[in-house]
PDB file of C-alpha atoms in Angstrom:
ATOM      1  CA  UNK A  20       1.188  -0.092  27.059  1.00  0.00           C
ATOM      2  CA  UNK A  21       4.389   1.481  28.275  1.00  0.00           C
ATOM      3  CA  UNK A  22       6.355  -0.137  25.436  1.00  0.00           C
ATOM      4  CA  UNK A  23       3.840   0.990  22.781  1.00  0.00           C
ATOM      5  CA  UNK A  24       4.061   4.597  24.022  1.00  0.00           C
ATOM      6  CA  UNK A  25       7.771   4.616  23.102  1.00  0.00           C
ATOM      7  CA  UNK A  26       6.880   4.457  19.387  1.00  0.00           C
ATOM      8  CA  UNK A  27       4.942   6.670  16.982  1.00  0.00           C
ATOM      9  CA  UNK A  28       3.917   3.791  14.727  1.00  0.00           C
ATOM     10  CA  UNK A  29       2.941   0.387  16.061  1.00  0.00           C
ATOM     11  CA  UNK A  30       1.834  -2.667  14.057  1.00  0.00           C
ATOM     12  CA  UNK A  31       0.420  -5.598  16.033  1.00  0.00           C
ATOM     13  CA  UNK A  32       0.112  -9.003  14.336  1.00  0.00           C
ATOM     14  CA  UNK A  33      -1.288 -12.239  15.739  1.00  0.00           C
ATOM     15  CA  UNK A  34      -2.873 -15.519  14.697  1.00  0.00           C
ATOM     16  CA  UNK A  35      -5.550 -17.614  16.426  1.00  0.00           C
ATOM     17  CA  UNK A  36      -5.417 -16.736  20.151  1.00  0.00           C
ATOM     18  CA  UNK A  37      -2.481 -14.465  19.256  1.00  0.00           C
ATOM     19  CA  UNK A  38      -4.945 -12.737  16.943  1.00  0.00           C
ATOM     20  CA  UNK A  39      -7.262 -12.390  19.920  1.00  0.00           C
ATOM     21  CA  UNK A  40      -4.426 -10.751  21.875  1.00  0.00           C
ATOM     22  CA  UNK A  41      -3.743  -8.460  18.911  1.00  0.00           C
ATOM     23  CA  UNK A  42      -7.384  -7.345  18.951  1.00  0.00           C
ATOM     24  CA  UNK A  43      -7.280  -6.848  22.733  1.00  0.00           C
ATOM     25  CA  UNK A  44      -4.395  -4.428  22.224  1.00  0.00           C
ATOM     26  CA  UNK A  45      -5.503  -2.836  18.936  1.00  0.00           C
ATOM     27  CA  UNK A  46      -6.125   0.480  20.689  1.00  0.00           C
ATOM     28  CA  UNK A  47      -2.349   0.702  21.274  1.00  0.00           C
ATOM     29  CA  UNK A  48      -1.486   0.444  17.568  1.00  0.00           C
ATOM     30  CA  UNK A  49      -1.979   2.329  14.341  1.00  0.00           C
ATOM     31  CA  UNK A  50      -2.461  -0.939  12.483  1.00  0.00           C
ATOM     32  CA  UNK A  51      -3.508  -4.377  13.678  1.00  0.00           C
ATOM     33  CA  UNK A  52      -3.623  -7.652  11.752  1.00  0.00           C
ATOM     34  CA  UNK A  53      -5.476 -10.561  13.349  1.00  0.00           C
ATOM     35  CA  UNK A  54      -5.567 -13.911  11.558  1.00  0.00           C
ATOM     36  CA  UNK A  55      -8.394 -16.242  12.631  1.00  0.00           C
ATOM     37  CA  UNK A  56      -8.860 -14.685  16.080  1.00  0.00           C
ATOM     38  CA  UNK A  57     -11.138 -16.203  18.682  1.00  0.00           C
ATOM     39  CA  UNK A  58     -13.346 -13.339  19.823  1.00  0.00           C
ATOM     40  CA  UNK A  59     -16.315 -15.077  21.432  1.00  0.00           C
ATOM     41  CA  UNK A  60     -14.937 -17.989  23.437  1.00  0.00           C
ATOM     42  CA  UNK A  61     -18.456 -19.031  24.444  1.00  0.00           C
ATOM     43  CA  UNK A  62     -18.801 -20.385  20.901  1.00  0.00           C
ATOM     44  CA  UNK A  63     -15.510 -22.256  20.722  1.00  0.00           C
ATOM     45  CA  UNK A  64     -13.943 -23.089  24.064  1.00  0.00           C
ATOM     46  CA  UNK A  65     -16.413 -25.398  25.818  1.00  0.00           C
ATOM     47  CA  UNK A  66     -16.695 -26.077  29.517  1.00  0.00           C
ATOM     48  CA  UNK A  67     -12.990 -26.041  30.384  1.00  0.00           C
ATOM     49  CA  UNK A  68     -12.827 -22.224  30.268  1.00  0.00           C
ATOM     50  CA  UNK A  69     -14.805 -20.460  33.008  1.00  0.00           C
ATOM     51  CA  UNK A  70     -17.774 -18.440  31.758  1.00  0.00           C
ATOM     52  CA  UNK A  71     -16.358 -15.299  33.371  1.00  0.00           C
ATOM     53  CA  UNK A  72     -13.100 -15.667  31.389  1.00  0.00           C
ATOM     54  CA  UNK A  73     -15.017 -16.196  28.143  1.00  0.00           C
ATOM     55  CA  UNK A  74     -17.054 -13.027  28.717  1.00  0.00           C
ATOM     56  CA  UNK A  75     -13.980 -11.054  29.807  1.00  0.00           C
ATOM     57  CA  UNK A  76     -12.175 -11.980  26.565  1.00  0.00           C
ATOM     58  CA  UNK A  77     -15.015 -10.767  24.349  1.00  0.00           C
ATOM     59  CA  UNK A  78     -15.447  -7.615  26.437  1.00  0.00           C
ATOM     60  CA  UNK A  79     -11.728  -6.794  26.252  1.00  0.00           C
ATOM     61  CA  UNK A  80     -11.673  -7.203  22.462  1.00  0.00           C
ATOM     62  CA  UNK A  81     -14.753  -5.062  21.942  1.00  0.00           C
ATOM     63  CA  UNK A  82     -13.528  -2.363  24.350  1.00  0.00           C
ATOM     64  CA  UNK A  83     -10.171  -2.187  22.573  1.00  0.00           C
ATOM     65  CA  UNK A  84     -11.737  -2.019  19.102  1.00  0.00           C
ATOM     66  CA  UNK A  85     -14.050   0.809  20.182  1.00  0.00           C
ATOM     67  CA  UNK A  86     -11.002   2.707  21.490  1.00  0.00           C
ATOM     68  CA  UNK A  87      -8.956   2.520  18.263  1.00  0.00           C
ATOM     69  CA  UNK A  88      -7.831   6.051  17.445  1.00  0.00           C
ATOM     70  CA  UNK A  89      -9.108   7.808  14.317  1.00  0.00           C
ATOM     71  CA  UNK A  90      -6.916   6.750  11.428  1.00  0.00           C
ATOM     72  CA  UNK A  91      -6.136   3.419  13.067  1.00  0.00           C
ATOM     73  CA  UNK A  92      -6.853   0.286  11.052  1.00  0.00           C
ATOM     74  CA  UNK A  93      -7.783  -3.175  12.260  1.00  0.00           C
ATOM     75  CA  UNK A  94      -8.026  -6.045   9.785  1.00  0.00           C
ATOM     76  CA  UNK A  95      -9.235  -9.553  10.600  1.00  0.00           C
ATOM     77  CA  UNK A  96      -8.223 -12.215   8.060  1.00  0.00           C
ATOM     78  CA  UNK A  97     -10.120 -15.522   7.921  1.00  0.00           C
ATOM     79  CA  UNK A  98     -10.665 -18.448   5.583  1.00  0.00           C
ATOM     80  CA  UNK A  99     -13.979 -18.052   3.787  1.00  0.00           C
ATOM     81  CA  UNK A 100     -14.724 -21.791   4.004  1.00  0.00           C
ATOM     82  CA  UNK A 101     -13.953 -21.959   7.726  1.00  0.00           C
ATOM     83  CA  UNK A 102     -17.401 -21.464   9.290  1.00  0.00           C
ATOM     84  CA  UNK A 103     -16.051 -21.044  12.837  1.00  0.00           C
ATOM     85  CA  UNK A 104     -13.552 -18.357  11.821  1.00  0.00           C
ATOM     86  CA  UNK A 105     -16.144 -16.478   9.764  1.00  0.00           C
ATOM     87  CA  UNK A 106     -18.573 -16.636  12.713  1.00  0.00           C
ATOM     88  CA  UNK A 107     -15.866 -15.228  14.989  1.00  0.00           C
ATOM     89  CA  UNK A 108     -15.068 -12.450  12.486  1.00  0.00           C
ATOM     90  CA  UNK A 109     -18.751 -11.549  12.288  1.00  0.00           C
ATOM     91  CA  UNK A 110     -18.528 -10.584  15.965  1.00  0.00           C
ATOM     92  CA  UNK A 111     -16.233  -7.650  15.100  1.00  0.00           C
ATOM     93  CA  UNK A 112     -17.598  -6.652  11.679  1.00  0.00           C
ATOM     94  CA  UNK A 113     -18.143  -2.909  11.692  1.00  0.00           C
ATOM     95  CA  UNK A 114     -15.335  -2.362  14.214  1.00  0.00           C
ATOM     96  CA  UNK A 115     -12.714  -4.075  12.043  1.00  0.00           C
ATOM     97  CA  UNK A 116     -12.281  -4.749   8.352  1.00  0.00           C
ATOM     98  CA  UNK A 117     -12.903  -8.445   7.704  1.00  0.00           C
ATOM     99  CA  UNK A 118     -10.937  -9.981   4.847  1.00  0.00           C
ATOM    100  CA  UNK A 119     -12.006 -13.437   3.696  1.00  0.00           C
ATOM    101  CA  UNK A 120      -9.487 -15.613   1.851  1.00  0.00           C
ATOM    102  CA  UNK A 121     -10.271 -18.599  -0.383  1.00  0.00           C
ATOM    103  CA  UNK A 122      -9.330 -21.319   2.087  1.00  0.00           C
ATOM    104  CA  UNK A 123     -10.798 -23.543   4.779  1.00  0.00           C
ATOM    105  CA  UNK A 124      -7.635 -23.283   6.902  1.00  0.00           C
ATOM    106  CA  UNK A 125      -7.714 -21.751  10.358  1.00  0.00           C
ATOM    107  CA  UNK A 126      -3.984 -21.095   9.932  1.00  0.00           C
ATOM    108  CA  UNK A 127      -4.482 -18.265   7.429  1.00  0.00           C
ATOM    109  CA  UNK A 128      -0.844 -17.072   7.558  1.00  0.00           C
ATOM    110  CA  UNK A 129       0.305 -20.554   6.464  1.00  0.00           C
ATOM    111  CA  UNK A 130      -2.192 -20.503   3.602  1.00  0.00           C
ATOM    112  CA  UNK A 131      -1.095 -17.008   2.539  1.00  0.00           C
ATOM    113  CA  UNK A 132       2.579 -17.981   2.757  1.00  0.00           C
ATOM    114  CA  UNK A 133       2.009 -21.026   0.546  1.00  0.00           C
ATOM    115  CA  UNK A 134       0.266 -18.762  -1.991  1.00  0.00           C
ATOM    116  CA  UNK A 135       3.111 -16.238  -1.852  1.00  0.00           C
ATOM    117  CA  UNK A 136       0.751 -13.619  -0.419  1.00  0.00           C
ATOM    118  CA  UNK A 137       1.880 -13.277   3.210  1.00  0.00           C
ATOM    119  CA  UNK A 138       5.053 -11.230   2.671  1.00  0.00           C
ATOM    120  CA  UNK A 139       3.340  -8.831   0.216  1.00  0.00           C
ATOM    121  CA  UNK A 140       0.500  -8.379   2.723  1.00  0.00           C
ATOM    122  CA  UNK A 141       2.916  -7.585   5.550  1.00  0.00           C
ATOM    123  CA  UNK A 142       4.916  -5.283   3.269  1.00  0.00           C
ATOM    124  CA  UNK A 143       1.738  -3.374   2.318  1.00  0.00           C
ATOM    125  CA  UNK A 144       0.799  -3.008   5.981  1.00  0.00           C
ATOM    126  CA  UNK A 145       4.267  -1.702   6.857  1.00  0.00           C
ATOM    127  CA  UNK A 146       4.245   0.713   3.946  1.00  0.00           C
ATOM    128  CA  UNK A 147       0.825   2.051   4.932  1.00  0.00           C
ATOM    129  CA  UNK A 148       2.068   2.449   8.482  1.00  0.00           C
ATOM    130  CA  UNK A 149       5.100   4.355   7.208  1.00  0.00           C
ATOM    131  CA  UNK A 150       3.297   6.601   4.678  1.00  0.00           C
ATOM    132  CA  UNK A 151       3.113   9.544   7.105  1.00  0.00           C
ATOM    133  CA  UNK A 152       6.893   9.240   7.531  1.00  0.00           C
ATOM    134  CA  UNK A 153       7.352   9.329   3.757  1.00  0.00           C
ATOM    135  CA  UNK A 154       4.927  12.235   3.314  1.00  0.00           C
ATOM    136  CA  UNK A 155       6.899  14.254   5.857  1.00  0.00           C
ATOM    137  CA  UNK A 156      10.220  13.421   4.164  1.00  0.00           C
ATOM    138  CA  UNK A 157      11.735  14.300   0.831  1.00  0.00           C
ATOM    139  CA  UNK A 158       9.638  14.434  -2.330  1.00  0.00           C
ATOM    140  CA  UNK A 159       9.135  11.234  -4.260  1.00  0.00           C
ATOM    141  CA  UNK A 160      11.417  10.652  -7.226  1.00  0.00           C
ATOM    142  CA  UNK A 161       8.989   8.249  -8.969  1.00  0.00           C
ATOM    143  CA  UNK A 162      11.793   5.868  -9.935  1.00  0.00           C
ATOM    144  CA  UNK A 163       9.984   2.875  -8.448  1.00  0.00           C
ATOM    145  CA  UNK A 164      12.379   2.537  -5.528  1.00  0.00           C
ATOM    146  CA  UNK A 165      10.466   4.709  -3.044  1.00  0.00           C
ATOM    147  CA  UNK A 166       8.861   1.729  -1.298  1.00  0.00           C
ATOM    148  CA  UNK A 167      12.195  -0.075  -0.952  1.00  0.00           C
ATOM    149  CA  UNK A 168      13.895   3.082   0.280  1.00  0.00           C
ATOM    150  CA  UNK A 169      11.110   3.680   2.779  1.00  0.00           C
ATOM    151  CA  UNK A 170      11.356   0.114   4.111  1.00  0.00           C
ATOM    152  CA  UNK A 171      15.153   0.371   4.363  1.00  0.00           C
ATOM    153  CA  UNK A 172      14.905   3.631   6.317  1.00  0.00           C
ATOM    154  CA  UNK A 173      12.331   2.030   8.594  1.00  0.00           C
ATOM    155  CA  UNK A 174      14.485  -1.029   9.233  1.00  0.00           C
ATOM    156  CA  UNK A 175      17.595   1.042   9.879  1.00  0.00           C
ATOM    157  CA  UNK A 176      15.893   3.728  11.958  1.00  0.00           C
ATOM    158  CA  UNK A 177      13.563   1.771  14.155  1.00  0.00           C
ATOM    159  CA  UNK A 178      12.327  -1.683  13.284  1.00  0.00           C
ATOM    160  CA  UNK A 179      15.452  -3.575  14.299  1.00  0.00           C
ATOM    161  CA  UNK A 180      16.862  -0.984  16.662  1.00  0.00           C
ATOM    162  CA  UNK A 181      16.340  -1.351  20.352  1.00  0.00           C
ATOM    163  CA  UNK A 182      15.084   0.939  23.102  1.00  0.00           C
ATOM    164  CA  UNK A 183      17.851   3.094  24.612  1.00  0.00           C
ATOM    165  CA  UNK A 184      17.647   1.054  27.835  1.00  0.00           C
ATOM    166  CA  UNK A 185      18.971  -2.074  26.056  1.00  0.00           C
ATOM    167  CA  UNK A 186      22.524  -3.178  26.910  1.00  0.00           C
ATOM    168  CA  UNK A 187      25.335  -2.015  24.569  1.00  0.00           C
ATOM    169  CA  UNK A 188      26.003  -5.560  23.312  1.00  0.00           C
ATOM    170  CA  UNK A 189      22.417  -5.773  22.051  1.00  0.00           C
ATOM    171  CA  UNK A 190      22.875  -2.554  20.067  1.00  0.00           C
ATOM    172  CA  UNK A 191      26.165  -3.896  18.668  1.00  0.00           C
ATOM    173  CA  UNK A 192      24.404  -7.090  17.490  1.00  0.00           C
ATOM    174  CA  UNK A 193      21.737  -5.040  15.700  1.00  0.00           C
ATOM    175  CA  UNK A 194      24.388  -2.848  14.049  1.00  0.00           C
ATOM    176  CA  UNK A 195      26.207  -5.985  12.853  1.00  0.00           C
ATOM    177  CA  UNK A 196      22.948  -7.374  11.389  1.00  0.00           C
ATOM    178  CA  UNK A 197      22.246  -4.110   9.556  1.00  0.00           C
ATOM    179  CA  UNK A 198      25.743  -4.161   8.040  1.00  0.00           C
ATOM    180  CA  UNK A 199      25.465  -7.832   7.065  1.00  0.00           C
ATOM    181  CA  UNK A 200      22.155  -7.170   5.308  1.00  0.00           C
ATOM    182  CA  UNK A 201      23.700  -4.293   3.363  1.00  0.00           C
ATOM    183  CA  UNK A 202      21.123  -1.859   4.694  1.00  0.00           C
ATOM    184  CA  UNK A 203      23.666   0.682   5.899  1.00  0.00           C
ATOM    185  CA  UNK A 204      27.353   1.311   5.420  1.00  0.00           C
ATOM    186  CA  UNK A 205      29.836   1.139   8.278  1.00  0.00           C
ATOM    187  CA  UNK A 206      30.541   4.872   7.845  1.00  0.00           C
ATOM    188  CA  UNK A 207      26.847   5.694   8.277  1.00  0.00           C
ATOM    189  CA  UNK A 208      26.745   3.834  11.590  1.00  0.00           C
ATOM    190  CA  UNK A 209      29.463   5.984  13.162  1.00  0.00           C
TER     191      UNK A 209
END
């Protein structure tokens, strides 16, 4: 929570139980992507997980989803032919947008990556997250490079930068990476 408060725009992404964690913390983000999350552990995790832990997981997810701020977006991605994942997604329908993909895989990110759809999906999510930043900035020049420029500004200004409390050598490593990627000139970093 403390870390999320340091930023105006937060995107949380997770898959499987990481997707469950993403949903548990969705109230801390403007956008959340959960791939094949386990929401109701009573339906999937058998006797080896205590009943109280199963109920606490579902309660935490539902509480977080109900607390998502206006304008926040939560998307749950599942494979349409994966009955367990669809059943889990049904638990949060109405509190999250459920997107069904043509696959039986539980590992939806792997499926999307193989289809060449994962990076475009993540790019769209980042761009939507950054739209308020673009709207507040300079007018669009409609030359088709606005999205690339917006992503570059995001990467340079915040995505790969570190909190001020990070040690100087960490900041130097980030600056070196930005230069190596050609995202900013050496003069601009001074």
